[in-house]
XYZ file of C-alpha atoms in Angstrom:
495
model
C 197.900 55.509 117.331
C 198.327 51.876 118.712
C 200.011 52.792 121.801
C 199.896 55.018 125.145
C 201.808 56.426 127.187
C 201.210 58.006 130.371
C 203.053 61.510 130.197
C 203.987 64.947 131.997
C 202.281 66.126 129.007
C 198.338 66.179 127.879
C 197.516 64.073 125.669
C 194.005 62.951 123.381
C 192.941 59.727 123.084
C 190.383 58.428 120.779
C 188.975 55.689 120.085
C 191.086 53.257 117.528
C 188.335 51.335 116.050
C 184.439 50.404 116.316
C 183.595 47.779 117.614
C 180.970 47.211 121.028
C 180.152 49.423 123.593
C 181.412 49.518 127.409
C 178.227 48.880 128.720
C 178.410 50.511 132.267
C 175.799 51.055 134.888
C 175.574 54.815 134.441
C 176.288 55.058 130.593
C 177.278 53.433 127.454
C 180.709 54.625 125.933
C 180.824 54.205 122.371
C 184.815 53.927 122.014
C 184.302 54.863 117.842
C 182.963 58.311 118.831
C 184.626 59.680 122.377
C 187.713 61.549 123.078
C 188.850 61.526 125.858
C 192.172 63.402 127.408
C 194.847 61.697 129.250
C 195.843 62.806 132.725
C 199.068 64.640 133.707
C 202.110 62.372 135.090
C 201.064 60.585 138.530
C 197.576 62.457 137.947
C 195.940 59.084 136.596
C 196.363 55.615 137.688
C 193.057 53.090 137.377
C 192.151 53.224 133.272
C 189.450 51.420 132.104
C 190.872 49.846 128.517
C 189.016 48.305 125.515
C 190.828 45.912 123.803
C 189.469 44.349 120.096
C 188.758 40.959 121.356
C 187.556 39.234 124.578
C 191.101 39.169 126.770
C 192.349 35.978 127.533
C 195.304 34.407 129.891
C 197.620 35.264 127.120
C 196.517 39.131 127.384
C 196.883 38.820 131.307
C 200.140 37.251 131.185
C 201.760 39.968 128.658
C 200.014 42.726 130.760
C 201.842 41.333 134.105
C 204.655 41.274 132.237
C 204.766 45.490 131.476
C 203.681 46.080 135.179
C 200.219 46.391 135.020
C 197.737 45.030 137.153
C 194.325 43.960 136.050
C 191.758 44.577 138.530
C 188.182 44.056 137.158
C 186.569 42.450 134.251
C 184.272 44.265 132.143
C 182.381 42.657 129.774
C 182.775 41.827 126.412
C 186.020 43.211 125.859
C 187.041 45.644 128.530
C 189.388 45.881 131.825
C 189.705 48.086 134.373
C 193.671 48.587 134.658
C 196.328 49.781 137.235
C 198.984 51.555 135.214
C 202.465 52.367 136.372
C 203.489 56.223 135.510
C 204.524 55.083 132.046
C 202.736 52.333 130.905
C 202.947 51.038 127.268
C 200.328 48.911 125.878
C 201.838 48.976 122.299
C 200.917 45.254 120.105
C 198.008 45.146 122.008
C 195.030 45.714 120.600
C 193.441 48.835 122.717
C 190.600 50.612 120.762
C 189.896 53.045 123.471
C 190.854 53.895 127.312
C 190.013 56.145 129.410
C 189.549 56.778 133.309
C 186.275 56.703 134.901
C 184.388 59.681 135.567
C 182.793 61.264 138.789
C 179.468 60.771 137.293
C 180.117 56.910 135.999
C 180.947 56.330 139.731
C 177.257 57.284 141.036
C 174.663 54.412 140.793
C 171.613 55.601 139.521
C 169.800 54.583 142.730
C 171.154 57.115 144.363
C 169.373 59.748 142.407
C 167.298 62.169 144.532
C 167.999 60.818 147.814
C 168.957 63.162 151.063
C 171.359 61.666 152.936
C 171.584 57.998 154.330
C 174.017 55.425 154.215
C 176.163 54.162 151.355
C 178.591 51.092 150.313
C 181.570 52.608 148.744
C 183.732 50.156 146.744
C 187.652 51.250 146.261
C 189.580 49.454 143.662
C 190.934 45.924 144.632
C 194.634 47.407 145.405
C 193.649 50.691 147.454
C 195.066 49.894 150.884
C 192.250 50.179 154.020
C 193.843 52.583 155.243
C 194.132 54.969 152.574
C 190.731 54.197 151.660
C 189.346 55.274 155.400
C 191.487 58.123 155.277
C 189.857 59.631 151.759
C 186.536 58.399 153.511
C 186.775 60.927 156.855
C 188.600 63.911 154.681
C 185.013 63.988 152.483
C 183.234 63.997 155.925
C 181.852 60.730 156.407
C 181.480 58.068 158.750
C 182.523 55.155 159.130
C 180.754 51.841 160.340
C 182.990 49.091 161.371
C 180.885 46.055 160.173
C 182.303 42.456 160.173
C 183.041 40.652 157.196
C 182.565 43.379 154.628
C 184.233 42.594 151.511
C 188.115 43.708 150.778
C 187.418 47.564 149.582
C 184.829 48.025 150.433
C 183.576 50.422 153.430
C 179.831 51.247 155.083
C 179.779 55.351 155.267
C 177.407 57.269 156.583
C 177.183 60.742 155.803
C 175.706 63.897 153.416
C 174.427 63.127 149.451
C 175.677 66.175 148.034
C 179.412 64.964 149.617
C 178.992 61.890 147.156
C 180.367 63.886 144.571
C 183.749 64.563 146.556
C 184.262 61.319 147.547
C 183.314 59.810 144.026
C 186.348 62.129 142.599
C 189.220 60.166 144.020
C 190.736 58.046 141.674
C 190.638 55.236 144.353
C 186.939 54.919 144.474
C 185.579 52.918 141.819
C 181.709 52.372 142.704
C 178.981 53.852 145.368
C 175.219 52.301 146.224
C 172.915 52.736 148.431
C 173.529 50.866 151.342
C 171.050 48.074 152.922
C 169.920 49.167 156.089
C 170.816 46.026 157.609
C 174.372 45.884 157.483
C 174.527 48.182 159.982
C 172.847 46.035 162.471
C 173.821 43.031 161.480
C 176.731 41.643 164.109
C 178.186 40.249 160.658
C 177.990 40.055 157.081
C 178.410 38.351 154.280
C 179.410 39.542 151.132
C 179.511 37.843 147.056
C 182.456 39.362 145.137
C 180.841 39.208 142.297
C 179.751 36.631 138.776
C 183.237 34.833 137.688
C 184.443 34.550 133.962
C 187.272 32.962 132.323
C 188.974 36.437 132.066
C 188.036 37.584 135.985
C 185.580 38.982 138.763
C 183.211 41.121 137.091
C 183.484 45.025 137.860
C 180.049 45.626 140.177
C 180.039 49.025 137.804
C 179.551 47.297 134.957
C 176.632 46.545 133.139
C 176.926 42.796 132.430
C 173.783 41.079 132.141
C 173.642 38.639 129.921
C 171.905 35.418 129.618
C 172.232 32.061 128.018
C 171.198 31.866 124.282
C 167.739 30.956 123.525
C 166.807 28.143 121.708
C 164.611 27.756 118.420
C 161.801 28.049 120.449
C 162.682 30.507 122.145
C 163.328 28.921 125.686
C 166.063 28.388 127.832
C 166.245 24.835 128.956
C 169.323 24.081 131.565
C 170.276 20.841 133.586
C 172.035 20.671 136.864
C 173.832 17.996 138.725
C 175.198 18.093 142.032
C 179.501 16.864 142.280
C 178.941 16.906 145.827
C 176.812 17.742 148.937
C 177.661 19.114 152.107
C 177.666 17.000 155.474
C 177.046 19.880 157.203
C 173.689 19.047 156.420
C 171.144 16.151 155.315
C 172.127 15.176 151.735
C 168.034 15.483 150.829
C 167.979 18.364 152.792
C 171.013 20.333 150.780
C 169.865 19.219 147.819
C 166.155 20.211 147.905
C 167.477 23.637 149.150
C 169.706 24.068 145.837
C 166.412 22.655 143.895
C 164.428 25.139 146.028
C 166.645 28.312 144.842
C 166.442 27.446 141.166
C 162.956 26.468 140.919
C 162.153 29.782 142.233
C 163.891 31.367 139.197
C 161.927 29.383 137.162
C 158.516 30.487 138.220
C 159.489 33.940 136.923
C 161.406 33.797 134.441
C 161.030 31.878 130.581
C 163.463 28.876 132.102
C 163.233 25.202 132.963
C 165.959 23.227 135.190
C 166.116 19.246 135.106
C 168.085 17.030 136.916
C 171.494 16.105 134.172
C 173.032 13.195 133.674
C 176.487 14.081 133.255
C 179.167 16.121 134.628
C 180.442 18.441 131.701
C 177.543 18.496 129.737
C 176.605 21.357 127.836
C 174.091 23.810 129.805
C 174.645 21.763 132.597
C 175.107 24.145 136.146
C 177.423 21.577 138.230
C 176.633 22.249 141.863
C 179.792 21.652 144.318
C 180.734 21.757 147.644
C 184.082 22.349 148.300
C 187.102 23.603 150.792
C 190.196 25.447 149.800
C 192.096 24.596 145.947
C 188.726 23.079 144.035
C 190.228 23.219 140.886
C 189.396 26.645 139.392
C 191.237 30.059 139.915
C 189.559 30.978 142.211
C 190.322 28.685 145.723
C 188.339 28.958 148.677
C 190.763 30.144 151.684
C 188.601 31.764 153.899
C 184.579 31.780 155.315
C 184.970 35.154 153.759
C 183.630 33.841 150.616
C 180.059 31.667 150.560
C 179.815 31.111 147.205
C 181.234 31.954 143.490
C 179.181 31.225 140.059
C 180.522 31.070 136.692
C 178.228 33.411 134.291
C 176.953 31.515 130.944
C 178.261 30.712 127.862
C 179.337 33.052 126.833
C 181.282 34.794 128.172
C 182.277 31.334 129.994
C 183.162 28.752 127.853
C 182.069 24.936 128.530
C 181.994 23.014 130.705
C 182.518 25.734 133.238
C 180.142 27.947 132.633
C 177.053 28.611 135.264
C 178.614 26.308 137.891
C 177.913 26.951 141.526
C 180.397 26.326 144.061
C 179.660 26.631 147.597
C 181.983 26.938 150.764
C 182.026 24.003 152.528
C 183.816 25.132 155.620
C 180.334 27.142 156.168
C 178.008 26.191 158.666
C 175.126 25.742 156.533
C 171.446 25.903 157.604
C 168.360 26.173 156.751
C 166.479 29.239 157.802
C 169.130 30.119 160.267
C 173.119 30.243 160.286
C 174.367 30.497 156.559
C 171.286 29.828 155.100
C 171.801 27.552 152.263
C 168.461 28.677 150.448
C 169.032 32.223 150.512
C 172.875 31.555 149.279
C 172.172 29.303 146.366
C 169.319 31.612 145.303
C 172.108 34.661 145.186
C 174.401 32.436 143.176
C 172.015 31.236 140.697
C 171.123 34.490 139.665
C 174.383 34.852 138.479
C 174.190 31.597 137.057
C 171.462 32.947 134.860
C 173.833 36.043 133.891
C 172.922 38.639 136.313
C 175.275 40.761 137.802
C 175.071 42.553 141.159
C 171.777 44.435 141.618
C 171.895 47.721 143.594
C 169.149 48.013 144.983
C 169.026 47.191 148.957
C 166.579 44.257 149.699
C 167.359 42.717 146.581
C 168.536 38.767 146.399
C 170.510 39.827 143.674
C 172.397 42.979 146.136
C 176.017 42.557 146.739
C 175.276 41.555 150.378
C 173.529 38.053 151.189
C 170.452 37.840 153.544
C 167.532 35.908 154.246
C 165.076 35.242 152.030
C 162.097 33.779 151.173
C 161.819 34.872 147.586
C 162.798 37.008 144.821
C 162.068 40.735 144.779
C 159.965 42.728 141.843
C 163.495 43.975 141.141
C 165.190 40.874 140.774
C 161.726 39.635 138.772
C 162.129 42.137 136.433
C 165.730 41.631 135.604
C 165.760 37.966 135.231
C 162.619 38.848 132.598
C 164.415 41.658 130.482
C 166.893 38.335 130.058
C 164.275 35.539 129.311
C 160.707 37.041 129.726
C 158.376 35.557 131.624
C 157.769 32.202 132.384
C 155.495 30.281 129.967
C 155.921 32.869 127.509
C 155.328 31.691 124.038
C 157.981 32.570 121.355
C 156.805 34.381 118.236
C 157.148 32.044 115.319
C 157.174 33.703 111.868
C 154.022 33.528 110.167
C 154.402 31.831 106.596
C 154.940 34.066 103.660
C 151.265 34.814 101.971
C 150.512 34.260 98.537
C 150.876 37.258 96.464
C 147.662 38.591 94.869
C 147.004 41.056 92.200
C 148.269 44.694 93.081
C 144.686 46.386 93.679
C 144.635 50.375 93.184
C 145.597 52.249 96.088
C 143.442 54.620 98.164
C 143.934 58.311 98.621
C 146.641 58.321 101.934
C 144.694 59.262 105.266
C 146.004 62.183 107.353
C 147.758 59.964 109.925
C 146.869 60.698 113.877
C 148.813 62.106 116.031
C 151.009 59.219 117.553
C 150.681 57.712 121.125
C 153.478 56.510 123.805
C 154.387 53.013 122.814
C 155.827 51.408 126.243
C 157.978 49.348 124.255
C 159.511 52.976 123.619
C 159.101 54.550 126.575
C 162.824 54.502 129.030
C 160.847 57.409 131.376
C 160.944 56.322 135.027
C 158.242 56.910 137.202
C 158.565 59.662 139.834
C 157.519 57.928 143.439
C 156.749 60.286 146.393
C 156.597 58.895 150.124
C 154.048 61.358 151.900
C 153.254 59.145 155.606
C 155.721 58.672 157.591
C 157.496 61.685 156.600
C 160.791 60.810 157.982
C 162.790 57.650 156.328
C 164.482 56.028 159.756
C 160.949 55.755 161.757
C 160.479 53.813 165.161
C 157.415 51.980 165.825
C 155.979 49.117 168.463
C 153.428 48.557 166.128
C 153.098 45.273 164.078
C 152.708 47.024 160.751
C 152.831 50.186 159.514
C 150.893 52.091 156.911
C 152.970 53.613 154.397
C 151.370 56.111 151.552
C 151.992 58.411 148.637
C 151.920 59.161 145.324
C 153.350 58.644 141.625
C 153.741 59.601 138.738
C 154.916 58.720 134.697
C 154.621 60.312 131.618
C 152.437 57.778 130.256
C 151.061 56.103 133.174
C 151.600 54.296 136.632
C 150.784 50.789 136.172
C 151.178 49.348 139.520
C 152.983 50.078 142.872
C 154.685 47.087 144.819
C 156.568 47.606 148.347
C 159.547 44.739 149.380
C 160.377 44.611 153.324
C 162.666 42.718 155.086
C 159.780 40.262 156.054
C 158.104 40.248 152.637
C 156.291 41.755 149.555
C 153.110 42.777 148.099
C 150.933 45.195 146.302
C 150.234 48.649 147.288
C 146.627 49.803 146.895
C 146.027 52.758 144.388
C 148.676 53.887 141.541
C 148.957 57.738 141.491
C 147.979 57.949 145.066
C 148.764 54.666 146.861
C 148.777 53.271 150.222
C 149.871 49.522 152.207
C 149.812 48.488 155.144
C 153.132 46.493 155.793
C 153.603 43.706 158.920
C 156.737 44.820 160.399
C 159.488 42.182 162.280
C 160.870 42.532 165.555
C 164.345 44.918 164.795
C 165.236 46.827 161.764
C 163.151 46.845 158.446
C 164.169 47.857 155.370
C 161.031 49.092 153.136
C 161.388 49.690 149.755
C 158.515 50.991 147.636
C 158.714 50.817 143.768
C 156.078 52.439 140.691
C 156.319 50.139 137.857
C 154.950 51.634 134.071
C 153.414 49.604 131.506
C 156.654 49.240 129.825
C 158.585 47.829 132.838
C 160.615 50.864 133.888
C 160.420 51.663 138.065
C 161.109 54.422 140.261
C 161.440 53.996 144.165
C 161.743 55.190 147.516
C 162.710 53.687 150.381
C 162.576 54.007 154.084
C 163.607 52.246 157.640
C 161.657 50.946 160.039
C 162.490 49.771 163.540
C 160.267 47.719 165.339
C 160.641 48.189 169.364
């Protein structure tokens, strides 16, 4: 089969070739191996499409063409389509399609959690309106906060009604949501890493960093097009220098100042207002920032540039804080998608910070590894020697948990306080529990909106965290030898 069509009848649909995996948050579809049946007429609109090469403009311009409207990117090879009720995508190299399911819509972060707040993302061409209506018929609330992003809405309302909502077709993506946002008089929002063949689907799973060198290493340039008067040129710069410097002491990286615009592995920092000579104009203080991912998927000379809005008031450590910004973007410039995990740099949302988060840490490392780590060269071949006579084979012992093998998370419990929205007019607050792992807790960290640092004890742990003045968002993670994390979190307001 090389076509589909959407009709009143059921239909299968299996994959047409192998080839690589959709790589989504929740789960990897292998298209060579899953069947998948078609919806009824008007019973399925948003289809999420693997085609046998990395689509291009001439792929977007045939699809516009037959009616259908491309809506997210997912990487290497996929999109996430709006079909009319009989769409044909005959010539065009689909290996598999299929809608998203319920379950694909949940972020993982949610697991286990009670009830809270969430931000739901609809797809790009859901109108407000309809989404807020599917929003209160599931029983949630909404929460009207400035400047969220087009589709998506701040809900408040039951866990186990996640399951409804996630259900309609319209909803693409739910996260936890930061605590913040709801206090916040207004937000700001990143839609998301740019690549030559669109925004990339916050569903997706789409890290992926520049290619290493022969040592191993990752060594970029940057070089500013132009600076923003809205601030001292030293002052801008050494912000931007700031931000990607602070990447650097983590993660297996260096950045040096370039030479030339256009060079290869050269991140070209702009400033800019409206058209700026990519797709993807600035037209409103809506949007802060974009970044170009790496090459690939982006090809040269585009790829990792930063572009900043430069009808934004930047600051420094107040306003739109230009730090906090350009650390956000250059995560993305280093091939990280959208974390999400609240209190994150790397979470949809921008706020102030002062540093990266042990989440954000341990991302950037799965990409590069840590910083000064030493590649493995291969050891030279050794001289063969005569074969000597082998020993008698020794009962082997029963084998241990590697952590390179080990996925297990580790289980976190918060035991004091034992409520997660708490009111204080205390300075700090101590915060305890325990955790868990099949192998073993290595270490437990807490993030806050005024910080980080190291909780004392691993299966029964305690810290004492300095609280600010307002809302704070604490989020407590158990890390295992091999790098995987559970977490809890909890809110704090500070009278």
């Amino acid at each position: 089969m090389s076509f589909f069509r959407v009709a009143a009848a059921v239909v299968v649909w299996q994959g047409l070739a192998a080839g690589q995996p959709i790589r989504l948050k929740t789960r990897t579809i292998d298209a060579a191996r899953e069947t998948y049946r078609m919806p009824e007429r008007g019973g399925g609109k948003y289809w999420l499409v693997q085609f046998d090469r990395r689509p291009d403009g001439q792929l977007r311009a045939e699809l516009a063409k037959r009616g259908i409207g491309v809506l997210r990117y997912v990487p290497e090879s996929s999109f996430m389509l709006r079909l009319p009720a009989a769409a044909n995508l005959r010539g065009l190299g689909v290996r598999w399609a299929g809608p998203l399911q319920t379950a694909e819509k949940l972020s993982s972060a949610l697991a286990e959690e009670t009830s809270g707040t969430y931000l739901v993302t609809f797809h790009p061409d859901v109108d407000g309106e309809v989404a807020r209506r599917i929003a209160r018929d599931e029983g949630f609330l909404l929460n009207e906060t400035p400047g969220l992003l087009p589709g998506h809405l701040l809900l408040t309302g039951k866990h186990d009604a996640l399951g409804m909502l996630a259900r309609h077709e319209e909803v693409a993506y739910i996260v936890p949501a930061a605590q913040d946002l709801l206090v916040r008089k207004r937000v700001y929002g990143c839609g998301g890493p740019v690549t030559e063949s669109g925004l990339v689907a916050d569903y997706a799973l789409a890290d992926a960093g520049w290619p290493k060198d022969g040592q191993g290493r990752v060594a970029l340039q940057y070089i500013f097009d132009s600076i923003t008067a809205k601030l001292d040129s030293n002052v801008a710069r050494s912000q931007v220098e700031r931000a990607l410097s602070e990447w650097a002491r983590y993660a297996n990286v260096t950045f040096t100042p370039g030479v030339s615009a256009g060079a290869a592995r050269t991140l070209e920092i702009l400033f800019a207002t409206g058209p700026h000579g990519d797709a993807y104009p600035f037209t409103s203080v809506a949007t802060l920032a974009h970044t170009f991912y790496p090459a690939p998927p982006n090809p040269e000379p585009v790829a990792g540039d930063i572009h900043l809005n430069d009808i934004e008031a930047w600051g420094v450590g107040n306003s739109i804080d230009l730090f906090s910004v350009a650390l956000h973007e250059a995560g993305h410039a280093l091939g990280l998608g959208h974390s999400d995990i609240p209190g994150t740099v790397m979470y949809p949302y921008y706020k102030l910070a002062a540093g990266l988060s042990s989440d954000d840490i341990a991302a950037v490392q799965k990409l590069y590894g840590a910083a000064g780590t030493a590649s493995t060269v291969p050891a030279a071949p050794a001289t063969p020697t005569a074969p000597t006579t082998p020993t008698a084979p020794t009962t082997p012992s029963a084998p241990t948990p590697s952590p390179s093998s080990d996925t297990t998370s580790p289980g976190l419990v918060i035991v004091q306080p034992g409520y997660t929205i708490v009111s204080t007019g205390a300075a700090s607050i101590v915060v305890s529990g325990t955790a868990r792992d099949n192998v073993g807790v290595s270490c437990v960290k807490w993030t806050s909106t005024g910080g980080s640092g190291a909780a004392t004890g691993t299966t029964a742990w305690s810290a004492t965290i300095p609280l600010l003045v307002g809302t704070n968002t604490i989020t407590i993670r158990a890390y295992d030898a091999a790098g995987n994390s559970g977490w809890r979190s909890l809110t704090v307001v500070r009278n």
